[in-house]
Structure formats: C-alpha cells, structure tokens
C-alpha cells in the first residue's frame, strides 16, 4: 500500500486529467451539450439542426487545416479502429506499406495484412520509442504511418515520401490532429477520432481526403470489390457531403467536437493549438532532463511528441505507487501503455491541457518522490 501522502492543494493541477484519450473535456463543451437541449439533442439526424452541427464540424476542420481546394472532410461511425478496416476495403488497391513503431501503427498493418483480396503488406518496423519512415517501393499504392504513436510518445514527420506518384499517403492523425502541425497537401488521407485533441467522446472517425483519395475511393467502389456498407468510404463520402452519416451518430459527441473546433479556431486556430502543446512539451521534457529519477523515453529529440510525453522512472520510483497516490487526489490517467510494460508515465498534453497544469503535475510528482525516497 502506498503511504498516505496528501499533496498540498497549491501544488496540484487545477484539472488533473492527463489521459491520452479520452482526454480532458472543457466545461464549455459540456455547456454546449446543455445548450443543445432540446433543439438538437433527441432530434433526428436527418433534419437541419443535427445536420448543421455536422456541417459546423466539417467547416471547422476545413478552417483549422486551411484545406486546399478539392480536399473534403468525411466522417463515419466506429472510431479510428473502424477506419483501418474501411481503409483496407476502400483505399488499398493491391498492396500497402506500413510503418509500425508501436501499437497503433502495427494494428493498421495487421488489418491490411489479413485482407484476402490484397497482397501481403510491407511493414517497416522500428523499436518502441523510435520511428520508422516510409520508403518508396514498387507496387505499393498506399503508404501508411501514424503521425503520433500514442502508445510510445514518438512523433513522425507527416511528409509525403518522394517518388511515390500515384500512391496515396494515409496518415493516422488520431492523437496528432488538432495538436501537431500538418501541411494537408502532404497527406491524401489524414484520419482521426474526436477523443484526443478534440476533447470529445470516442466512436466517430473523421478524415481529411485529397482529390486523389476521392478518385481512389470511387474507383475501388466501382470495381466490384465486395465492401460492407459500414466500411465503404464511397458511401461515407456521399453521406458526408450531405452532412450526414450512414447510420445514426452520437449527437452529443458531435456537439462537443463542434464546440472544441469553435474554441480552437476562435483563439487563433492551429497556431494557438501548437503554442499550447509545444509549451507543455517544453516543460515536461525540460523537467525530465533535469530530474535525477526521470528520463524521457524517446531519445531522438525530433521524435519527442508534443502531445503525448513518455517518461521513464528510475527503479527507485515505482510508477504504479506514484500513480495511485496521484489518482487518490484527482490526478489521473498518466499510466504507460499497457503492453509497453515499462516503469513509466505517459502524459497527454493536448491543447485543452493548460501548460501550467503540466508544471503542476511535475511539481506534484517531485513532491511525492521526495517523500517516498526518505
Ligand atoms: C487512440 C488511437 C487510435 C484508436 O482510436 P479509436 O477511436 O479508439 O479506434 C488509433 N490510432 C492512434 C494513433 C490513436 O492514438
């Protein structure tokens, strides 16, 4: 049993939620849900009030990313995990190349590798904490990798590999979107879900798609390949253009997402988001560098994520004891990714997280460790 340590309240973060998804929800998002009663909540998703919320989400994302002409925002039910299956059916023509340097990149690779109608996927691996980069190869029509590998806290460049004309770049932005910089022309498909930087609930997927991706989606749909309706991106495209989804979406989730986009765009858009995440990252990595019991897990400075920080602890500091003490005082979800199995903390630093709270977190950790070690 960890000792009964009561962290002085002036040291504690004002909001103790540091999860990597679900993540901190702002009060204004809950107020938006309250305000959506009774004119939006509990009403048909085929009518204007809900369609307008979907429209606000699509417009808000176009604005946040300054999407070039011809790019579109599409959405559907099922979260990013479902999007991997949809991409397997609707984006990969014959063979995909994946970069896998953690749990999420590897899961998408597994999805395309299992598809009986595709050639075996090419997988470029790197150990946890490092990154792998796409490499042009013959016969590859989709290059896929995570912009931010949430399981390890490593971020990779979102840059289209040279010499891959005709192939699509399909980037998993689930934990990166809204918190890491993106030049949308570098991706044909940039997909994500609302429960990370957008502080909403899970269960939806969203994707920014280029004209080349739209052409691919339509061509595969016309090719006669069997595609389950819920995973057919041509159907999603058609519904999205009408501010609809194939089947009923979680309306409250859309309301919270629309509010977060309004907040981000209203405060300066991507520059605002990036200034928050970069400042949080600067503080936590500086703390780890200076600490004698903490060390940043990702060794390459350029790969250290600004949205999810992973910090190894020395054996004298038991991460689970530390987390139990913090949790008892409302500071939650800094658990390392289960399968990584390290004596580590993992801190979500999405735009809604106040950099001052990151400083309060590290101060609270220092306070606890000082008392555990004496
Ligand atoms: C969270 C996450 C996912 C999974 O998202 P779901 O919406 O839960 O399916 C996929 N990829 C990355 C990079 C993630 O961080």
GROMACS .gro file of C-alpha atoms and ligand atoms in nm:
model
  389
    1UNK     CA    1   0.000   0.000   0.000
    2UNK     CA    2   0.137   0.342  -0.089
    3UNK     CA    3   0.182   0.576   0.205
    4UNK     CA    4  -0.093   0.825   0.279
    5UNK     CA    5   0.057   1.132   0.122
    6UNK     CA    6  -0.161   1.437   0.083
    7UNK     CA    7  -0.024   1.667  -0.186
    8UNK     CA    8  -0.057   2.034  -0.083
    9UNK     CA    9  -0.351   2.172  -0.278
   10UNK     CA   10  -0.149   2.469  -0.409
   11UNK     CA   11   0.081   2.223  -0.589
   12UNK     CA   12  -0.196   2.025  -0.758
   13UNK     CA   13  -0.301   2.084  -1.119
   14UNK     CA   14  -0.626   2.276  -1.145
   15UNK     CA   15  -0.754   1.999  -1.372
   16UNK     CA   16  -0.597   1.659  -1.309
   17UNK     CA   17  -0.689   1.486  -1.634
   18UNK     CA   18  -0.382   1.395  -1.840
   19UNK     CA   19  -0.518   1.099  -2.037
   20UNK     CA   20  -0.406   1.024  -2.391
   21UNK     CA   21  -0.766   0.959  -2.492
   22UNK     CA   22  -1.028   1.001  -2.369
   23UNK     CA   23  -0.879   1.330  -2.263
   24UNK     CA   24  -0.973   1.644  -2.078
   25UNK     CA   25  -1.317   1.779  -2.170
   26UNK     CA   26  -1.357   2.155  -2.126
   27UNK     CA   27  -1.656   2.289  -1.932
   28UNK     CA   28  -1.765   2.488  -2.238
   29UNK     CA   29  -1.808   2.160  -2.424
   30UNK     CA   30  -2.046   2.036  -2.157
   31UNK     CA   31  -2.225   2.372  -2.166
   32UNK     CA   32  -2.264   2.327  -2.542
   33UNK     CA   33  -2.435   1.995  -2.477
   34UNK     CA   34  -2.664   2.161  -2.223
   35UNK     CA   35  -2.740   2.436  -2.474
   36UNK     CA   36  -2.824   2.176  -2.738
   37UNK     CA   37  -3.123   2.073  -2.527
   38UNK     CA   38  -3.396   2.048  -2.657
   39UNK     CA   39  -3.343   2.175  -3.012
   40UNK     CA   40  -3.061   1.943  -3.120
   41UNK     CA   41  -3.034   1.655  -2.872
   42UNK     CA   42  -3.302   1.395  -2.913
   43UNK     CA   43  -3.392   1.512  -3.261
   44UNK     CA   44  -3.349   1.348  -3.600
   45UNK     CA   45  -3.001   1.337  -3.751
   46UNK     CA   46  -3.172   1.367  -4.091
   47UNK     CA   47  -3.300   1.717  -4.012
   48UNK     CA   48  -3.133   2.057  -4.023
   49UNK     CA   49  -3.044   2.106  -3.653
   50UNK     CA   50  -2.817   1.799  -3.636
   51UNK     CA   51  -2.702   1.836  -3.998
   52UNK     CA   52  -2.592   2.189  -3.911
   53UNK     CA   53  -2.376   2.053  -3.629
   54UNK     CA   54  -2.214   1.808  -3.872
   55UNK     CA   55  -2.168   2.099  -4.111
   56UNK     CA   56  -2.003   2.306  -3.837
   57UNK     CA   57  -1.763   2.019  -3.766
   58UNK     CA   58  -1.673   1.983  -4.133
   59UNK     CA   59  -1.633   2.359  -4.181
   60UNK     CA   60  -1.441   2.392  -3.855
   61UNK     CA   61  -1.190   2.129  -3.964
   62UNK     CA   62  -1.154   2.286  -4.310
   63UNK     CA   63  -1.077   2.616  -4.139
   64UNK     CA   64  -0.840   2.469  -3.879
   65UNK     CA   65  -0.635   2.299  -4.151
   66UNK     CA   66  -0.685   2.563  -4.421
   67UNK     CA   67  -0.778   2.276  -4.652
   68UNK     CA   68  -0.680   2.328  -5.015
   69UNK     CA   69  -0.944   2.327  -5.290
   70UNK     CA   70  -1.070   1.982  -5.365
   71UNK     CA   71  -0.999   1.841  -5.019
   72UNK     CA   72  -1.304   1.726  -4.824
   73UNK     CA   73  -1.387   1.631  -4.466
   74UNK     CA   74  -1.564   1.299  -4.433
   75UNK     CA   75  -1.686   1.113  -4.126
   76UNK     CA   76  -1.848   0.796  -4.008
   77UNK     CA   77  -1.916   0.580  -3.709
   78UNK     CA   78  -1.672   0.347  -3.540
   79UNK     CA   79  -1.361   0.547  -3.447
   80UNK     CA   80  -1.014   0.517  -3.593
   81UNK     CA   81  -1.008   0.140  -3.546
   82UNK     CA   82  -1.305   0.108  -3.782
   83UNK     CA   83  -1.134   0.345  -4.020
   84UNK     CA   84  -0.847   0.095  -4.056
   85UNK     CA   85  -1.099  -0.160  -4.183
   86UNK     CA   86  -1.266   0.097  -4.408
   87UNK     CA   87  -0.925   0.195  -4.548
   88UNK     CA   88  -0.841  -0.170  -4.607
   89UNK     CA   89  -1.155  -0.205  -4.821
   90UNK     CA   90  -1.178   0.137  -4.981
   91UNK     CA   91  -0.826   0.280  -5.013
   92UNK     CA   92  -0.577  -0.003  -5.069
   93UNK     CA   93  -0.585  -0.120  -5.426
   94UNK     CA   94  -0.332  -0.403  -5.413
   95UNK     CA   95  -0.059  -0.355  -5.157
   96UNK     CA   96   0.009  -0.124  -4.862
   97UNK     CA   97   0.330  -0.028  -4.690
   98UNK     CA   98   0.306   0.047  -4.318
   99UNK     CA   99   0.543   0.197  -4.068
  100UNK     CA  100   0.496   0.026  -3.734
  101UNK     CA  101   0.672   0.162  -3.429
  102UNK     CA  102   0.414   0.096  -3.163
  103UNK     CA  103   0.072  -0.046  -3.104
  104UNK     CA  104  -0.139   0.169  -3.336
  105UNK     CA  105   0.077   0.160  -3.648
  106UNK     CA  106   0.103  -0.217  -3.606
  107UNK     CA  107  -0.272  -0.261  -3.576
  108UNK     CA  108  -0.345  -0.099  -3.913
  109UNK     CA  109  -0.069  -0.313  -4.068
  110UNK     CA  110  -0.241  -0.620  -3.927
  111UNK     CA  111  -0.573  -0.513  -4.079
  112UNK     CA  112  -0.443  -0.487  -4.436
  113UNK     CA  113  -0.225  -0.797  -4.398
  114UNK     CA  114  -0.531  -1.003  -4.309
  115UNK     CA  115  -0.735  -0.894  -4.614
  116UNK     CA  116  -0.762  -1.187  -4.855
  117UNK     CA  117  -0.809  -0.956  -5.156
  118UNK     CA  118  -0.479  -0.768  -5.100
  119UNK     CA  119  -0.117  -0.870  -5.142
  120UNK     CA  120   0.081  -0.914  -4.821
  121UNK     CA  121   0.155  -0.579  -4.667
  122UNK     CA  122   0.505  -0.445  -4.639
  123UNK     CA  123   0.586  -0.345  -4.282
  124UNK     CA  124   0.876  -0.122  -4.183
  125UNK     CA  125   0.935  -0.159  -3.813
  126UNK     CA  126   1.125   0.035  -3.551
  127UNK     CA  127   1.153  -0.042  -3.180
  128UNK     CA  128   0.920   0.136  -2.937
  129UNK     CA  129   1.045   0.487  -2.872
  130UNK     CA  130   1.196   0.524  -3.219
  131UNK     CA  131   1.019   0.586  -3.552
  132UNK     CA  132   1.026   0.418  -3.895
  133UNK     CA  133   0.982   0.620  -4.215
  134UNK     CA  134   0.807   0.522  -4.538
  135UNK     CA  135   1.033   0.415  -4.822
  136UNK     CA  136   0.925   0.423  -5.188
  137UNK     CA  137   0.885   0.071  -5.327
  138UNK     CA  138   0.742  -0.082  -5.644
  139UNK     CA  139   0.383  -0.200  -5.631
  140UNK     CA  140   0.286  -0.003  -5.321
  141UNK     CA  141  -0.033   0.203  -5.363
  142UNK     CA  142  -0.082   0.314  -5.000
  143UNK     CA  143   0.187   0.440  -4.760
  144UNK     CA  144   0.057   0.443  -4.405
  145UNK     CA  145   0.201   0.553  -4.072
  146UNK     CA  146   0.096   0.726  -3.752
  147UNK     CA  147   0.178   1.095  -3.717
  148UNK     CA  148   0.191   1.041  -3.342
  149UNK     CA  149   0.233   0.692  -3.197
  150UNK     CA  150   0.024   0.729  -2.884
  151UNK     CA  151   0.150   0.407  -2.726
  152UNK     CA  152   0.512   0.526  -2.715
  153UNK     CA  153   0.507   0.906  -2.737
  154UNK     CA  154   0.705   0.914  -3.063
  155UNK     CA  155   0.601   1.151  -3.341
  156UNK     CA  156   0.696   1.106  -3.707
  157UNK     CA  157   0.710   1.359  -3.990
  158UNK     CA  158   0.386   1.391  -4.187
  159UNK     CA  159   0.566   1.423  -4.520
  160UNK     CA  160   0.474   1.257  -4.847
  161UNK     CA  161   0.761   1.027  -4.948
  162UNK     CA  162   0.935   1.136  -5.270
  163UNK     CA  163   0.892   0.923  -5.581
  164UNK     CA  164   0.557   0.771  -5.490
  165UNK     CA  165   0.337   0.934  -5.755
  166UNK     CA  166   0.008   0.754  -5.794
  167UNK     CA  167   0.024   0.611  -5.443
  168UNK     CA  168  -0.174   0.755  -5.152
  169UNK     CA  169  -0.029   0.870  -4.820
  170UNK     CA  170  -0.268   0.765  -4.544
  171UNK     CA  171  -0.169   0.913  -4.210
  172UNK     CA  172  -0.312   0.818  -3.873
  173UNK     CA  173  -0.362   1.153  -3.703
  174UNK     CA  174  -0.579   1.017  -3.422
  175UNK     CA  175  -0.374   1.168  -3.140
  176UNK     CA  176  -0.193   1.426  -3.357
  177UNK     CA  177  -0.487   1.605  -3.515
  178UNK     CA  178  -0.551   1.939  -3.350
  179UNK     CA  179  -0.220   1.927  -3.163
  180UNK     CA  180   0.061   1.875  -3.416
  181UNK     CA  181   0.133   2.079  -3.729
  182UNK     CA  182   0.017   1.941  -4.060
  183UNK     CA  183   0.058   2.059  -4.418
  184UNK     CA  184  -0.255   1.895  -4.558
  185UNK     CA  185  -0.104   1.867  -4.907
  186UNK     CA  186   0.139   1.609  -4.765
  187UNK     CA  187  -0.141   1.362  -4.694
  188UNK     CA  188  -0.410   1.211  -4.912
  189UNK     CA  189  -0.596   1.084  -4.612
  190UNK     CA  190  -0.546   1.223  -4.261
  191UNK     CA  191  -0.782   1.044  -4.025
  192UNK     CA  192  -0.857   1.077  -3.657
  193UNK     CA  193  -1.119   1.049  -3.384
  194UNK     CA  194  -1.270   1.311  -3.151
  195UNK     CA  195  -1.149   1.188  -2.809
  196UNK     CA  196  -0.791   1.319  -2.811
  197UNK     CA  197  -0.709   1.682  -2.902
  198UNK     CA  198  -1.075   1.748  -2.964
  199UNK     CA  199  -1.168   1.655  -2.608
  200UNK     CA  200  -1.490   1.492  -2.715
  201UNK     CA  201  -1.614   1.135  -2.688
  202UNK     CA  202  -1.499   0.842  -2.899
  203UNK     CA  203  -1.694   0.642  -3.153
  204UNK     CA  204  -1.661   0.856  -3.465
  205UNK     CA  205  -1.390   0.873  -3.727
  206UNK     CA  206  -1.312   1.181  -3.935
  207UNK     CA  207  -1.083   1.212  -4.234
  208UNK     CA  208  -0.941   1.489  -4.450
  209UNK     CA  209  -0.929   1.346  -4.801
  210UNK     CA  210  -0.750   1.474  -5.110
  211UNK     CA  211  -0.882   1.467  -5.467
  212UNK     CA  212  -0.655   1.168  -5.536
  213UNK     CA  213  -0.802   0.983  -5.239
  214UNK     CA  214  -1.155   1.061  -5.358
  215UNK     CA  215  -1.067   0.928  -5.701
  216UNK     CA  216  -0.929   0.609  -5.543
  217UNK     CA  217  -1.235   0.562  -5.321
  218UNK     CA  218  -1.468   0.599  -5.618
  219UNK     CA  219  -1.263   0.376  -5.845
  220UNK     CA  220  -1.247   0.090  -5.592
  221UNK     CA  221  -1.622   0.124  -5.521
  222UNK     CA  222  -1.690   0.090  -5.895
  223UNK     CA  223  -1.455  -0.207  -5.933
  224UNK     CA  224  -1.697  -0.463  -5.799
  225UNK     CA  225  -1.496  -0.541  -5.482
  226UNK     CA  226  -1.731  -0.654  -5.204
  227UNK     CA  227  -1.731  -0.385  -4.935
  228UNK     CA  228  -1.952  -0.397  -4.623
  229UNK     CA  229  -2.173  -0.086  -4.624
  230UNK     CA  230  -2.043   0.043  -4.288
  231UNK     CA  231  -1.686   0.030  -4.421
  232UNK     CA  232  -1.750   0.174  -4.765
  233UNK     CA  233  -1.581   0.513  -4.791
  234UNK     CA  234  -1.775   0.594  -5.109
  235UNK     CA  235  -2.093   0.574  -4.901
  236UNK     CA  236  -1.929   0.783  -4.627
  237UNK     CA  237  -1.826   1.041  -4.886
  238UNK     CA  238  -2.176   1.066  -5.024
  239UNK     CA  239  -2.333   1.098  -4.678
  240UNK     CA  240  -2.071   1.343  -4.553
  241UNK     CA  241  -2.134   1.576  -4.846
  242UNK     CA  242  -2.493   1.595  -4.720
  243UNK     CA  243  -2.374   1.649  -4.358
  244UNK     CA  244  -2.498   1.301  -4.279
  245UNK     CA  245  -2.366   0.965  -4.167
  246UNK     CA  246  -2.475   0.626  -4.299
  247UNK     CA  247  -2.629   0.535  -3.965
  248UNK     CA  248  -2.712   0.728  -3.650
  249UNK     CA  249  -2.419   0.919  -3.500
  250UNK     CA  250  -2.368   1.015  -3.134
  251UNK     CA  251  -2.515   1.364  -3.147
  252UNK     CA  252  -2.368   1.482  -2.813
  253UNK     CA  253  -2.022   1.383  -2.934
  254UNK     CA  254  -2.068   1.596  -3.244
  255UNK     CA  255  -2.184   1.890  -3.031
  256UNK     CA  256  -1.875   1.865  -2.809
  257UNK     CA  257  -1.650   1.835  -3.113
  258UNK     CA  258  -1.807   2.138  -3.282
  259UNK     CA  259  -1.751   2.342  -2.964
  260UNK     CA  260  -1.385   2.241  -2.943
  261UNK     CA  261  -1.333   2.346  -3.305
  262UNK     CA  262  -1.505   2.677  -3.232
  263UNK     CA  263  -1.269   2.727  -2.934
  264UNK     CA  264  -0.956   2.639  -3.133
  265UNK     CA  265  -1.047   2.847  -3.438
  266UNK     CA  266  -1.169   3.136  -3.226
  267UNK     CA  267  -0.837   3.161  -3.042
  268UNK     CA  268  -0.609   3.154  -3.344
  269UNK     CA  269  -0.652   2.806  -3.486
  270UNK     CA  270  -0.353   2.579  -3.535
  271UNK     CA  271  -0.102   2.841  -3.416
  272UNK     CA  272  -0.288   2.861  -3.086
  273UNK     CA  273  -0.309   2.482  -3.051
  274UNK     CA  274   0.058   2.436  -3.138
  275UNK     CA  275   0.171   2.704  -2.894
  276UNK     CA  276  -0.012   2.523  -2.612
  277UNK     CA  277   0.116   2.174  -2.695
  278UNK     CA  278   0.473   2.290  -2.765
  279UNK     CA  279   0.485   2.479  -2.435
  280UNK     CA  280   0.355   2.178  -2.239
  281UNK     CA  281   0.611   1.958  -2.413
  282UNK     CA  282   0.894   2.201  -2.344
  283UNK     CA  283   0.807   2.198  -1.975
  284UNK     CA  284   0.779   1.824  -1.929
  285UNK     CA  285   1.092   1.732  -2.124
  286UNK     CA  286   1.291   2.003  -1.950
  287UNK     CA  287   1.173   1.865  -1.617
  288UNK     CA  288   1.271   1.509  -1.715
  289UNK     CA  289   1.614   1.626  -1.838
  290UNK     CA  290   1.682   1.799  -1.509
  291UNK     CA  291   1.539   1.526  -1.287
  292UNK     CA  292   1.760   1.260  -1.128
  293UNK     CA  293   1.480   1.000  -1.131
  294UNK     CA  294   1.305   1.072  -1.462
  295UNK     CA  295   1.425   1.032  -1.819
  296UNK     CA  296   1.248   1.096  -2.149
  297UNK     CA  297   1.178   0.760  -2.313
  298UNK     CA  298   1.207   0.884  -2.673
  299UNK     CA  299   1.578   0.954  -2.720
  300UNK     CA  300   1.569   1.140  -3.055
  301UNK     CA  301   1.468   1.498  -2.968
  302UNK     CA  302   1.288   1.545  -3.303
  303UNK     CA  303   1.070   1.239  -3.232
  304UNK     CA  304   0.963   1.353  -2.884
  305UNK     CA  305   0.593   1.412  -2.914
  306UNK     CA  306   0.438   1.745  -2.822
  307UNK     CA  307   0.106   1.579  -2.744
  308UNK     CA  308   0.194   1.257  -2.559
  309UNK     CA  309   0.507   1.251  -2.342
  310UNK     CA  310   0.651   0.925  -2.214
  311UNK     CA  311   0.893   0.947  -1.923
  312UNK     CA  312   1.080   0.651  -1.773
  313UNK     CA  313   1.128   0.646  -1.398
  314UNK     CA  314   1.429   0.507  -1.216
  315UNK     CA  315   1.368   0.173  -1.040
  316UNK     CA  316   1.363   0.353  -0.704
  317UNK     CA  317   1.035   0.523  -0.807
  318UNK     CA  318   0.752   0.280  -0.870
  319UNK     CA  319   0.524   0.425  -1.136
  320UNK     CA  320   0.221   0.239  -1.005
  321UNK     CA  321   0.273   0.366  -0.648
  322UNK     CA  322   0.318   0.719  -0.780
  323UNK     CA  323   0.006   0.692  -0.996
  324UNK     CA  324  -0.201   0.551  -0.710
  325UNK     CA  325  -0.111   0.848  -0.489
  326UNK     CA  326  -0.183   1.095  -0.768
  327UNK     CA  327  -0.511   0.928  -0.858
  328UNK     CA  328  -0.631   0.947  -0.498
  329UNK     CA  329  -0.603   1.324  -0.538
  330UNK     CA  330  -0.769   1.353  -0.875
  331UNK     CA  331  -0.460   1.347  -1.097
  332UNK     CA  332  -0.538   1.065  -1.337
  333UNK     CA  333  -0.454   0.863  -1.646
  334UNK     CA  334  -0.077   0.902  -1.670
  335UNK     CA  335  -0.045   0.526  -1.700
  336UNK     CA  336   0.202   0.392  -1.954
  337UNK     CA  337   0.065   0.195  -2.245
  338UNK     CA  338  -0.014  -0.148  -2.104
  339UNK     CA  339   0.181  -0.360  -2.347
  340UNK     CA  340   0.494  -0.146  -2.327
  341UNK     CA  341   0.546  -0.280  -1.975
  342UNK     CA  342   0.783  -0.004  -1.860
  343UNK     CA  343   0.821   0.176  -1.529
  344UNK     CA  344   0.694   0.486  -1.697
  345UNK     CA  345   0.440   0.764  -1.701
  346UNK     CA  346   0.263   0.883  -2.016
  347UNK     CA  347   0.116   1.231  -2.015
  348UNK     CA  348  -0.142   1.359  -2.264
  349UNK     CA  349  -0.074   1.726  -2.348
  350UNK     CA  350  -0.349   1.808  -2.592
  351UNK     CA  351  -0.441   2.175  -2.647
  352UNK     CA  352  -0.705   2.170  -2.372
  353UNK     CA  353  -0.435   2.091  -2.117
  354UNK     CA  354  -0.302   2.410  -1.960
  355UNK     CA  355   0.080   2.414  -1.968
  356UNK     CA  356   0.065   2.541  -1.609
  357UNK     CA  357  -0.108   2.217  -1.515
  358UNK     CA  358   0.178   2.021  -1.670
  359UNK     CA  359   0.414   2.219  -1.446
  360UNK     CA  360   0.185   2.148  -1.150
  361UNK     CA  361   0.192   1.779  -1.236
  362UNK     CA  362   0.572   1.763  -1.239
  363UNK     CA  363   0.587   1.964  -0.915
  364UNK     CA  364   0.341   1.722  -0.755
  365UNK     CA  365   0.548   1.426  -0.874
  366UNK     CA  366   0.866   1.582  -0.731
  367UNK     CA  367   0.688   1.641  -0.401
  368UNK     CA  368   0.574   1.277  -0.380
  369UNK     CA  369   0.908   1.128  -0.483
  370UNK     CA  370   1.093   1.337  -0.227
  371UNK     CA  371   0.873   1.184   0.044
  372UNK     CA  372   0.881   0.830  -0.092
  373UNK     CA  373   1.257   0.823  -0.102
  374UNK     CA  374   1.317   0.937   0.256
  375LIG     C1  375  -0.642   0.628  -2.995
  375LIG     C2  376  -0.576   0.592  -3.122
  375LIG     C3  377  -0.635   0.503  -3.214
  375LIG     C4  378  -0.763   0.431  -3.184
  375LIG     O1  379  -0.871   0.517  -3.185
  375LIG     P1  380  -1.021   0.462  -3.161
  375LIG     O2  381  -1.107   0.578  -3.197
  375LIG     O3  382  -1.028   0.421  -3.017
  375LIG     O4  383  -1.040   0.346  -3.251
  375LIG     C5  384  -0.571   0.481  -3.333
  375LIG     N1  385  -0.454   0.540  -3.363
  375LIG     C6  386  -0.393   0.623  -3.277
  375LIG     C7  387  -0.264   0.686  -3.316
  375LIG     C8  388  -0.452   0.652  -3.155
  375LIG     O5  389  -0.392   0.736  -3.070
   0.00000   0.00000   0.00000
